[in-house]
CSV table of C-alpha atoms in Angstrom, one decimal:
chain,number,residue,atom,x,y,z
P,104,MET,CA,6.6,51.5,26.1
P,105,LYS,CA,3.3,49.8,25.5
P,106,PHE,CA,0.5,50.7,23.3
P,107,SER,CA,-3.0,50.9,24.6
P,108,PRO,CA,-4.7,47.5,24.3
P,109,LEU,CA,-6.8,48.2,21.3
P,110,VAL,CA,-3.9,49.6,19.3
P,111,GLN,CA,-1.8,46.6,20.2
P,112,GLU,CA,-4.6,44.3,19.2
P,113,LEU,CA,-4.9,46.0,15.8
P,114,ILE,CA,-1.2,45.6,15.3
P,115,ASP,CA,-1.3,42.0,16.2
P,116,SER,CA,-4.2,41.4,13.9
P,117,LEU,CA,-2.5,42.9,11.0
P,118,ARG,CA,0.3,40.5,11.4
P,119,CYS,CA,-1.9,37.7,10.1
P,120,LEU,CA,-1.2,38.9,6.6
P,121,PRO,CA,1.6,37.4,4.6
P,122,GLY,CA,4.8,39.5,4.5
P,123,VAL,CA,3.7,41.7,7.4
P,124,GLY,CA,6.0,41.6,10.4
P,125,ALA,CA,5.9,43.6,13.6
P,126,LYS,CA,7.3,46.8,12.2
P,127,THR,CA,5.1,46.8,9.1
P,128,ALA,CA,2.0,46.0,11.1
P,129,GLN,CA,2.8,48.9,13.4
P,130,ARG,CA,3.3,51.3,10.4
P,131,MET,CA,0.0,50.2,8.9
P,132,ALA,CA,-1.9,50.6,12.2
P,133,PHE,CA,-0.5,54.1,12.7
P,134,HIS,CA,-1.2,55.1,9.1
P,135,ILE,CA,-4.9,54.0,9.5
P,136,LEU,CA,-5.3,55.8,12.8
P,137,GLU,CA,-3.4,59.0,11.9
P,138,ARG,CA,-4.2,59.6,8.3
P,139,ASN,CA,-6.8,57.4,6.8
P,140,ARG,CA,-9.6,56.5,9.2
P,141,HIS,CA,-12.1,56.4,6.4
P,142,GLY,CA,-10.0,53.9,4.5
P,143,GLY,CA,-9.7,51.8,7.6
P,144,GLN,CA,-13.4,51.7,8.1
P,145,LYS,CA,-13.9,50.7,4.5
P,146,LEU,CA,-11.3,48.0,4.8
P,147,ALA,CA,-12.9,46.7,8.0
P,148,HIS,CA,-16.3,46.6,6.4
P,149,THR,CA,-15.2,44.9,3.2
P,150,LEU,CA,-13.0,42.4,5.1
P,151,ALA,CA,-15.9,41.4,7.4
P,152,LEU,CA,-18.2,41.1,4.4
P,153,ALA,CA,-15.8,39.1,2.2
P,154,VAL,CA,-14.8,36.7,5.0
P,155,GLU,CA,-18.5,36.1,5.6
P,156,GLU,CA,-19.8,35.9,2.1
P,157,VAL,CA,-17.1,34.6,-0.3
P,158,GLY,CA,-17.2,30.9,-0.9
P,159,HIS,CA,-16.3,28.6,-3.7
P,160,CYS,CA,-18.0,28.4,-7.1
P,161,GLN,CA,-19.9,25.2,-7.2
P,162,GLN,CA,-18.6,24.4,-10.7
P,163,CYS,CA,-15.0,25.6,-10.8
P,164,ARG,CA,-14.2,26.1,-7.1
P,165,ASN,CA,-12.9,29.6,-7.7
P,166,PHE,CA,-13.6,32.3,-5.0
P,167,THR,CA,-17.0,33.9,-5.5
P,168,GLU,CA,-19.8,35.2,-3.4
P,169,GLN,CA,-22.4,33.7,-5.8
P,170,ASP,CA,-23.2,30.1,-6.4
P,171,LEU,CA,-21.6,30.2,-9.8
P,172,CYS,CA,-18.7,32.6,-10.6
P,173,SER,CA,-19.0,35.0,-13.5
P,174,ILE,CA,-16.9,32.9,-15.8
P,175,CYS,CA,-19.0,29.8,-15.2
P,176,GLN,CA,-22.2,31.8,-15.8
P,177,SER,CA,-21.0,33.4,-19.0
P,178,PRO,CA,-23.3,32.1,-21.8
P,179,LYS,CA,-20.5,32.5,-24.4
P,180,ARG,CA,-18.2,30.1,-22.6
P,181,GLN,CA,-20.8,27.3,-22.3
P,182,PHE,CA,-20.3,26.4,-26.0
P,183,ILE,CA,-16.6,26.0,-25.8
P,184,GLU,CA,-15.9,22.5,-24.7
P,185,THR,CA,-12.5,23.0,-23.2
P,186,LEU,CA,-11.7,23.0,-19.5
P,187,CYS,CA,-8.5,24.5,-18.2
P,188,ILE,CA,-7.3,23.1,-14.8
P,189,VAL,CA,-5.2,25.4,-12.8
P,190,GLU,CA,-3.7,25.4,-9.2
P,191,GLY,CA,-5.0,28.7,-7.9
P,192,PRO,CA,-7.3,31.8,-8.5
P,193,ALA,CA,-4.2,33.9,-9.5
P,194,ASP,CA,-3.6,31.4,-12.3
P,195,VAL,CA,-7.1,32.1,-13.7
P,196,ILE,CA,-6.4,35.8,-13.8
P,197,ALA,CA,-3.0,35.2,-15.5
P,198,ILE,CA,-4.6,33.1,-18.2
P,199,GLU,CA,-7.5,35.4,-18.6
P,200,GLN,CA,-5.2,38.3,-19.2
P,201,THR,CA,-3.6,36.5,-22.2
P,202,GLY,CA,-7.0,36.5,-23.9
P,203,GLU,CA,-6.0,33.2,-25.5
P,204,PHE,CA,-8.5,31.0,-23.7
P,205,GLN,CA,-12.2,31.2,-23.9
P,206,GLY,CA,-13.3,28.1,-22.1
P,207,LEU,CA,-14.1,27.2,-18.6
P,208,TYR,CA,-11.7,26.7,-15.7
P,209,PHE,CA,-11.3,24.3,-12.8
P,210,VAL,CA,-9.4,25.6,-9.8
P,211,LEU,CA,-7.7,23.0,-7.7
P,212,MET,CA,-6.7,25.4,-4.9
P,213,GLY,CA,-3.4,23.7,-4.4
P,214,HIS,CA,-1.4,20.7,-5.8
P,215,LEU,CA,-0.8,17.2,-4.6
P,216,SER,CA,1.9,17.3,-2.0
P,217,PRO,CA,2.0,14.2,0.2
P,218,ILE,CA,4.5,15.5,2.7
P,219,ASP,CA,2.3,18.5,3.4
P,220,GLY,CA,-0.6,16.2,3.7
P,221,ILE,CA,-2.4,17.4,0.6
P,222,GLY,CA,-4.0,14.4,-1.1
P,223,PRO,CA,-6.5,14.0,-4.0
P,224,ASP,CA,-9.4,14.6,-1.6
P,225,ASP,CA,-8.3,18.1,-0.8
P,226,LEU,CA,-8.3,19.2,-4.4
P,227,GLY,CA,-12.0,18.7,-5.2
P,228,LEU,CA,-11.2,16.0,-7.7
P,229,ASP,CA,-14.5,14.3,-7.0
P,230,ILE,CA,-16.3,17.4,-8.4
P,231,LEU,CA,-13.9,17.4,-11.4
P,232,THR,CA,-14.5,13.7,-12.1
P,233,GLN,CA,-18.2,14.3,-12.0
P,234,GLN,CA,-18.0,17.1,-14.5
P,235,LEU,CA,-15.8,15.0,-16.8
P,236,ALA,CA,-18.3,12.1,-16.5
P,237,ASP,CA,-21.1,14.4,-17.6
P,238,GLY,CA,-19.4,14.6,-21.0
P,239,GLN,CA,-19.6,18.4,-21.2
P,240,PHE,CA,-15.9,18.7,-22.3
P,241,LYS,CA,-14.0,17.6,-25.3
P,242,GLU,CA,-10.6,18.7,-24.1
P,243,ILE,CA,-8.9,19.4,-20.8
P,244,ILE,CA,-5.8,21.5,-20.5
P,245,LEU,CA,-3.6,20.7,-17.6
P,246,ALA,CA,-2.2,24.1,-16.6
P,247,THR,CA,-0.7,23.2,-13.2
P,248,ASN,CA,2.7,24.7,-12.4
P,249,PRO,CA,5.8,23.1,-13.9
P,250,THR,CA,7.1,21.9,-10.5
P,251,VAL,CA,7.4,18.2,-9.5
P,252,GLU,CA,4.2,18.5,-7.5
P,253,GLY,CA,2.4,20.2,-10.3
P,254,GLU,CA,3.5,17.5,-12.6
P,255,ALA,CA,2.3,14.8,-10.2
P,256,THR,CA,-1.1,16.6,-10.0
P,257,ALA,CA,-1.3,16.8,-13.8
P,258,HIS,CA,-0.5,13.1,-14.1
P,259,TYR,CA,-3.0,12.1,-11.5
P,260,ILE,CA,-5.8,14.1,-13.2
P,261,ALA,CA,-4.8,12.7,-16.6
P,262,GLU,CA,-5.2,9.2,-15.2
P,263,LEU,CA,-8.7,10.1,-13.9
P,264,ALA,CA,-9.7,11.6,-17.2
P,265,GLN,CA,-8.4,8.8,-19.4
P,266,GLN,CA,-11.6,6.7,-19.1
P,267,TYR,CA,-13.9,9.5,-20.4
P,268,ASN,CA,-12.6,9.7,-24.0
P,269,ILE,CA,-11.4,13.3,-23.7
P,270,LEU,CA,-8.4,15.0,-25.3
P,271,ILE,CA,-5.9,15.7,-22.6
P,272,SER,CA,-3.2,18.3,-23.2
P,273,ARG,CA,-0.6,19.9,-21.0
P,274,ILE,CA,0.7,23.5,-21.3
P,275,ALA,CA,4.2,23.7,-22.7
P,276,HIS,CA,7.1,24.7,-20.6
P,277,GLY,CA,10.4,26.1,-21.6
P,278,VAL,CA,12.3,29.3,-22.1
P,279,PRO,CA,10.4,32.4,-21.2
P,280,MET,CA,9.8,35.3,-23.6
P,281,GLY,CA,12.7,37.7,-23.6
P,282,GLY,CA,14.8,35.1,-21.7
P,283,GLU,CA,18.4,34.3,-22.5
P,284,LEU,CA,19.3,30.7,-23.0
P,285,GLU,CA,22.5,31.1,-21.0
P,286,PHE,CA,20.6,32.2,-17.9
P,287,VAL,CA,17.9,29.5,-18.1
P,288,ASP,CA,18.5,26.7,-15.6
P,289,GLY,CA,19.3,23.2,-16.9
P,290,ASN,CA,16.1,21.6,-15.9
P,291,THR,CA,14.0,24.1,-17.8
P,292,LEU,CA,16.2,23.9,-20.8
P,293,SER,CA,16.1,20.1,-21.0
P,294,HIS,CA,12.3,20.4,-20.8
P,295,ALA,CA,12.3,22.9,-23.6
P,296,LEU,CA,14.5,20.6,-25.7
P,297,ASN,CA,12.4,17.5,-25.0
P,298,GLY,CA,9.2,19.3,-25.8
P,299,ARG,CA,10.4,20.9,-29.0
P,300,LYS,CA,7.9,21.3,-31.9
P,301,SER,CA,8.3,21.0,-35.6
P,302,TYR,CA,8.9,24.4,-37.1
P,303,GLN,CA,7.2,25.5,-40.3
P,304,PRO,CA,8.8,28.5,-42.1
I,271,MET,CA,35.7,24.2,9.8
I,272,GLU,CA,35.4,25.5,6.3
I,273,PRO,CA,32.3,24.3,4.6
I,274,ILE,CA,32.8,22.3,1.4
I,275,GLU,CA,30.5,21.7,-1.5
I,276,GLN,CA,28.6,18.4,-1.4
I,277,LEU,CA,26.0,16.5,-3.3
I,278,ALA,CA,22.4,16.9,-2.1
I,279,PHE,CA,18.8,16.2,-3.0
I,280,VAL,CA,15.8,18.4,-2.1
I,281,LEU,CA,13.3,16.4,-0.2
I,282,HIS,CA,10.8,19.1,0.5
I,283,SER,CA,10.6,22.8,0.4
I,284,ARG,CA,8.1,25.3,1.9
I,285,PRO,CA,7.9,29.0,1.6
I,286,TYR,CA,9.3,31.2,4.3
I,287,ARG,CA,8.7,34.9,4.4
I,288,GLU,CA,8.3,36.6,1.1
I,289,HIS,CA,11.3,35.6,-1.0
I,290,GLN,CA,12.8,32.7,1.0
I,291,GLN,CA,12.2,29.0,1.3
I,292,ILE,CA,13.1,26.4,3.9
I,293,VAL,CA,14.3,23.3,2.2
I,294,GLU,CA,14.9,19.9,3.7
I,295,LEU,CA,17.9,18.3,2.0
I,296,LEU,CA,19.4,14.9,2.0
I,297,THR,CA,23.1,15.5,1.7
I,298,LYS,CA,26.0,13.2,1.1
I,299,ASP,CA,28.1,14.3,4.0
I,300,ASP,CA,25.8,15.7,6.6
I,301,GLY,CA,22.7,13.5,6.3
I,302,LYS,CA,19.3,15.3,6.4
I,303,VAL,CA,19.7,19.1,6.8
I,304,SER,CA,17.2,22.0,6.9
I,305,ALA,CA,18.4,25.2,5.2
I,306,ILE,CA,17.1,28.6,4.3
I,307,VAL,CA,17.5,29.8,0.8
I,308,TYR,CA,16.7,33.0,-1.0
I,309,SER,CA,14.6,31.9,-3.9
I,310,GLY,CA,14.2,35.2,-5.5
I,311,LYS,CA,11.4,36.8,-7.5
I,312,THR,CA,13.2,38.0,-10.6
I,313,ASN,CA,13.9,35.6,-13.5
I,314,LYS,CA,17.6,35.7,-13.1
I,315,SER,CA,17.8,35.1,-9.4
I,316,ASN,CA,15.0,32.6,-9.3
I,317,LYS,CA,16.2,29.4,-7.9
I,318,LYS,CA,12.9,27.6,-7.7
I,319,GLY,CA,13.7,25.8,-10.9
I,320,LEU,CA,16.7,24.2,-9.1
I,321,LEU,CA,15.0,23.5,-5.8
I,322,GLN,CA,12.9,20.7,-7.2
I,323,PRO,CA,13.0,17.2,-5.7
I,324,PHE,CA,14.8,14.4,-7.5
I,325,CYS,CA,17.5,16.8,-9.0
I,326,PRO,CA,21.1,16.1,-8.0
I,327,LEU,CA,22.5,19.4,-6.7
I,328,ASN,CA,25.9,20.7,-5.6
I,329,VAL,CA,25.3,22.8,-2.5
I,330,LEU,CA,27.3,24.8,-0.1
I,331,LEU,CA,25.8,24.9,3.4
I,332,LYS,CA,26.9,27.7,5.8
I,333,GLY,CA,26.2,28.4,9.4
I,334,ARG,CA,26.6,26.8,12.8
I,335,ASN,CA,23.0,26.4,13.8
I,336,GLN,CA,20.9,23.5,12.9
I,337,LEU,CA,19.1,25.6,10.3
I,338,LYS,CA,21.8,26.2,7.7
I,339,ASN,CA,22.1,28.8,5.0
I,340,LEU,CA,22.2,27.5,1.5
I,341,SER,CA,24.6,29.8,-0.2
I,342,ARG,CA,25.5,28.0,-3.5
I,343,ILE,CA,23.3,25.8,-5.5
I,344,GLU,CA,24.3,24.2,-8.9
I,345,VAL,CA,22.9,21.3,-10.8
I,346,SER,CA,25.4,18.5,-10.8
I,347,GLU,CA,23.6,16.1,-13.1
I,348,LYS,CA,20.5,15.9,-15.1
I,349,SER,CA,17.4,15.7,-12.9
I,350,TYR,CA,15.8,12.2,-12.6
I,351,LEU,CA,12.6,12.4,-14.6
I,352,LEU,CA,10.0,10.3,-12.9
I,353,LYS,CA,6.5,9.8,-14.2
I,354,GLY,CA,3.2,8.5,-12.9
I,355,ASN,CA,3.6,5.7,-10.3
I,356,HIS,CA,7.3,6.1,-10.4
I,357,LEU,CA,6.9,9.7,-9.4
I,358,TYR,CA,4.6,8.8,-6.6
I,359,SER,CA,7.2,6.3,-5.4
I,360,GLY,CA,9.7,9.1,-5.4
I,361,PHE,CA,7.3,11.1,-3.1
I,362,TYR,CA,7.0,8.0,-1.0
I,363,LEU,CA,10.7,7.8,-0.5
I,364,ASN,CA,10.9,11.5,0.3
I,365,GLU,CA,8.0,11.3,2.8
I,366,LEU,CA,9.7,8.4,4.6
I,367,LEU,CA,13.0,10.4,4.9
I,368,VAL,CA,11.3,13.6,6.0
I,369,ARG,CA,9.3,11.9,8.7
I,370,LEU,CA,11.7,9.3,10.0
I,371,LEU,CA,15.3,10.4,9.5
I,372,GLY,CA,16.9,12.5,12.2
I,373,GLU,CA,18.8,15.7,11.2
I,374,MET,CA,22.5,16.0,10.9
I,375,ASN,CA,23.4,12.3,11.0
I,376,THR,CA,25.9,11.4,8.4
I,377,CYS,CA,24.5,8.6,6.2
I,378,PRO,CA,26.5,8.3,2.9
I,379,ASP,CA,25.2,4.8,2.3
I,380,LEU,CA,21.6,5.8,2.5
I,381,PHE,CA,22.4,8.7,0.2
I,382,ASN,CA,23.9,6.4,-2.4
I,383,ASN,CA,20.9,4.0,-2.1
I,384,TYR,CA,18.5,7.0,-2.5
I,385,GLN,CA,20.3,8.1,-5.6
I,386,LEU,CA,20.3,4.5,-6.9
I,387,SER,CA,16.6,4.1,-6.2
I,388,LEU,CA,15.8,7.3,-8.1
I,389,SER,CA,17.9,6.3,-11.0
I,390,LEU,CA,16.1,2.9,-11.2
I,391,LEU,CA,12.8,4.6,-10.8
I,392,SER,CA,13.6,7.0,-13.7
I,393,GLN,CA,14.4,4.0,-15.9
I,394,LYS,CA,10.9,2.7,-15.2
I,395,GLN,CA,12.1,-0.5,-13.5
I,396,PRO,CA,9.5,-2.4,-11.4
I,397,ILE,CA,8.7,-0.3,-8.4
I,398,GLU,CA,8.2,-2.8,-5.6
I,399,PRO,CA,11.7,-4.3,-5.4
I,400,ILE,CA,13.2,-0.8,-5.4
I,401,LEU,CA,11.0,0.5,-2.6
I,402,ARG,CA,11.5,-2.7,-0.5
I,403,LYS,CA,15.3,-2.5,-0.9
I,404,PHE,CA,15.3,1.2,0.1
I,405,GLU,CA,13.0,0.5,3.1
I,406,LEU,CA,15.5,-2.1,4.4
I,407,ASP,CA,18.3,0.3,4.0
I,408,LEU,CA,16.4,3.0,5.8
I,409,LEU,CA,15.7,0.6,8.7
I,410,ASP,CA,19.4,-0.2,8.9
I,411,GLU,CA,20.2,3.6,9.0
I,412,LEU,CA,17.6,4.2,11.7
I,413,GLY,CA,19.0,1.4,13.8
I,414,PHE,CA,16.1,-1.0,13.4
I,415,SER,CA,18.0,-3.5,11.3
I,416,LEU,CA,16.0,-6.7,10.7
I,417,ASP,CA,17.7,-9.9,12.0
I,418,PHE,CA,16.6,-12.8,9.9
I,419,SER,CA,18.6,-15.4,11.7
I,420,PRO,CA,15.6,-16.9,13.7
I,421,VAL,CA,13.8,-17.5,10.4
I,422,PHE,CA,16.6,-19.7,9.3
I,423,GLU,CA,17.4,-21.4,12.5
I,424,GLN,CA,14.0,-22.2,14.1
I,425,ALA,CA,11.7,-24.9,12.9
I,426,ALA,CA,8.4,-23.0,13.1
I,427,LYS,CA,6.4,-22.6,9.8
I,428,SER,CA,5.5,-19.0,10.3
I,429,PHE,CA,6.6,-16.0,12.3
I,430,TYR,CA,5.3,-12.8,13.8
I,431,TYR,CA,7.3,-9.6,13.7
I,432,VAL,CA,7.3,-7.9,17.1
I,433,PRO,CA,8.9,-4.4,17.3
I,434,GLU,CA,12.1,-4.3,19.3
I,435,GLU,CA,12.1,-8.1,19.5
I,436,GLY,CA,12.3,-9.2,15.9
I,437,PHE,CA,10.9,-12.3,14.4
I,438,ILE,CA,9.3,-14.8,16.8
I,439,PRO,CA,7.8,-18.2,15.9
I,440,ASN,CA,4.0,-18.6,16.1
I,441,THR,CA,4.0,-20.8,19.2
I,442,GLU,CA,1.6,-18.5,21.0
I,443,LYS,CA,-1.3,-16.6,19.5
I,444,LEU,CA,-0.7,-12.9,19.0
I,445,ARG,CA,-2.9,-10.3,17.4
I,446,LEU,CA,-0.2,-9.5,14.8
I,447,PRO,CA,0.2,-10.3,11.1
I,448,LEU,CA,1.8,-13.7,10.4
I,449,PHE,CA,4.5,-14.2,7.8
I,450,LYS,CA,5.4,-17.5,6.1
I,451,LYS,CA,8.8,-18.8,6.8
I,452,GLU,CA,9.9,-19.3,3.2
I,453,HIS,CA,8.8,-15.8,2.3
I,454,LEU,CA,10.8,-14.3,5.1
I,455,GLN,CA,13.8,-16.4,4.1
I,456,ALA,CA,13.5,-15.1,0.6
I,457,ILE,CA,13.3,-11.5,1.9
I,458,GLY,CA,16.4,-12.1,4.1
I,459,GLN,CA,18.3,-13.3,1.0
I,460,GLN,CA,16.9,-10.5,-1.1
I,461,HIS,CA,15.3,-12.9,-3.6
I,462,LEU,CA,12.4,-10.6,-4.6
I,463,SER,CA,11.2,-12.0,-7.8
I,464,ASP,CA,8.2,-14.0,-6.6
I,465,ALA,CA,4.9,-12.0,-6.4
I,466,ASP,CA,3.8,-13.6,-3.1
I,467,VAL,CA,7.2,-12.9,-1.6
I,468,LEU,CA,6.9,-9.2,-2.7
I,469,HIS,CA,3.4,-9.1,-1.2
I,470,SER,CA,4.6,-10.5,2.1
I,471,ASN,CA,7.5,-8.1,2.1
I,472,LYS,CA,5.1,-5.1,1.5
I,473,LEU,CA,2.9,-6.2,4.4
I,474,LEU,CA,5.9,-6.7,6.6
I,475,MET,CA,7.3,-3.2,5.8
I,476,ARG,CA,3.9,-1.6,6.2
I,477,HIS,CA,3.6,-3.3,9.6
I,478,ILE,CA,7.1,-2.1,10.7
I,479,PHE,CA,6.8,1.4,9.4
I,480,ASN,CA,3.3,1.8,10.9
I,481,GLY,CA,4.9,1.2,14.2
I,482,LEU,CA,7.7,3.7,13.6
I,483,LEU,CA,5.3,6.3,12.4
I,484,ASP,CA,3.0,5.8,15.4
I,485,GLY,CA,0.2,4.7,13.2
I,486,LYS,CA,0.0,7.9,11.3
I,487,PRO,CA,-0.7,7.0,7.7
I,488,LEU,CA,1.7,7.9,4.9
I,489,ASN,CA,0.0,10.4,2.5
I,490,SER,CA,1.9,9.3,-0.6
I,491,ARG,CA,0.3,5.9,-0.3
I,492,LYS,CA,-3.1,7.5,-1.1
I,493,LEU,CA,-1.9,8.4,-4.5
I,494,PHE,CA,-1.5,4.7,-5.4
I,495,THR,CA,-4.6,3.3,-3.8
I,496,LYS,CA,-7.1,5.7,-5.5
I,497,GLN,CA,-6.4,4.4,-9.0
I,498,LYS,CA,-7.4,0.8,-8.5
């Protein structure tokens, strides 16, 4: 059996979302049409608006519909001379939720991965270099993921930043909270051992 | 045939569906293989920590299709910790293998050379001789072995390298890079201590690999050039 063209098109369009296959798309489409037309309308409106309006913050490259995102605009944060460099917008939220960091962010929107064709030019490193050259920051925190690619990215940025007389730090990696040593993989554990800190009672 | 455990390195991985990854592996017995692996979201089943490049793994590959299933993964030795330019060199090796090596061709020699190169890189040995040696081995594996005999036998002072023909003396003018005889002789004998020889070797390899890659540039090279 075939669906009418418009229904079919809706199903096909929904499949552009990650994790949505043919069946899921079908279920979503029917749910909107059968039960929640109002929600569907709202979704369509917001989606169109967001795709149209949302761009990158001029300073940190995070997603925003303004020129500067709310974090970069915040007057409180201007005085804290620390910049945290992360791979994606989700990382910003994660760090914000800890409440530990009050400074500004820089979002790379990816990591260096030569095989995927992502080079230094794709990560907005020219904007970053410009900001570092302005002398606004005393410290940068490299908070890229603890993967081989993330490590490469961190190292590349550290090399860029070296000439600007800035303190460069890297987030620690090791055993997660509530984790059990016996289940932690060897790579993580050797990192944890190599990066151990002196312990004051 | 019952699958057996073998040594492997992850060359590249990319996400597939929600909780899976497709990884390209260089294995000891089967050459380059693509495989699907469940990478998990919970802490205990998360294999992403293992599926990192430059970490020697014991893997069990199942399935008859070209795309295998990676059913068992264990770390066999400590991961090779590469830093800075040595890490970029590791990426360079991986990129060459991903782009040039065919799938499912047994290549135990190349595997051993790869592992040796990684181990030298992790010891922070000089990069260029390691890369040049690996490039020669890769050419052998791909069936483009370099024949240095004309360089020793013919009297010409310098030579061109022409793909599929090899080294030819510069009797006629060609629009190709020219290599000095003594440099090529040194490369043929693997005497790679002189800086000029290394430089010629680099240009020679770049010329050959450019041809093999249809002129598409290697991305890992960008990581090196930017810093200068």
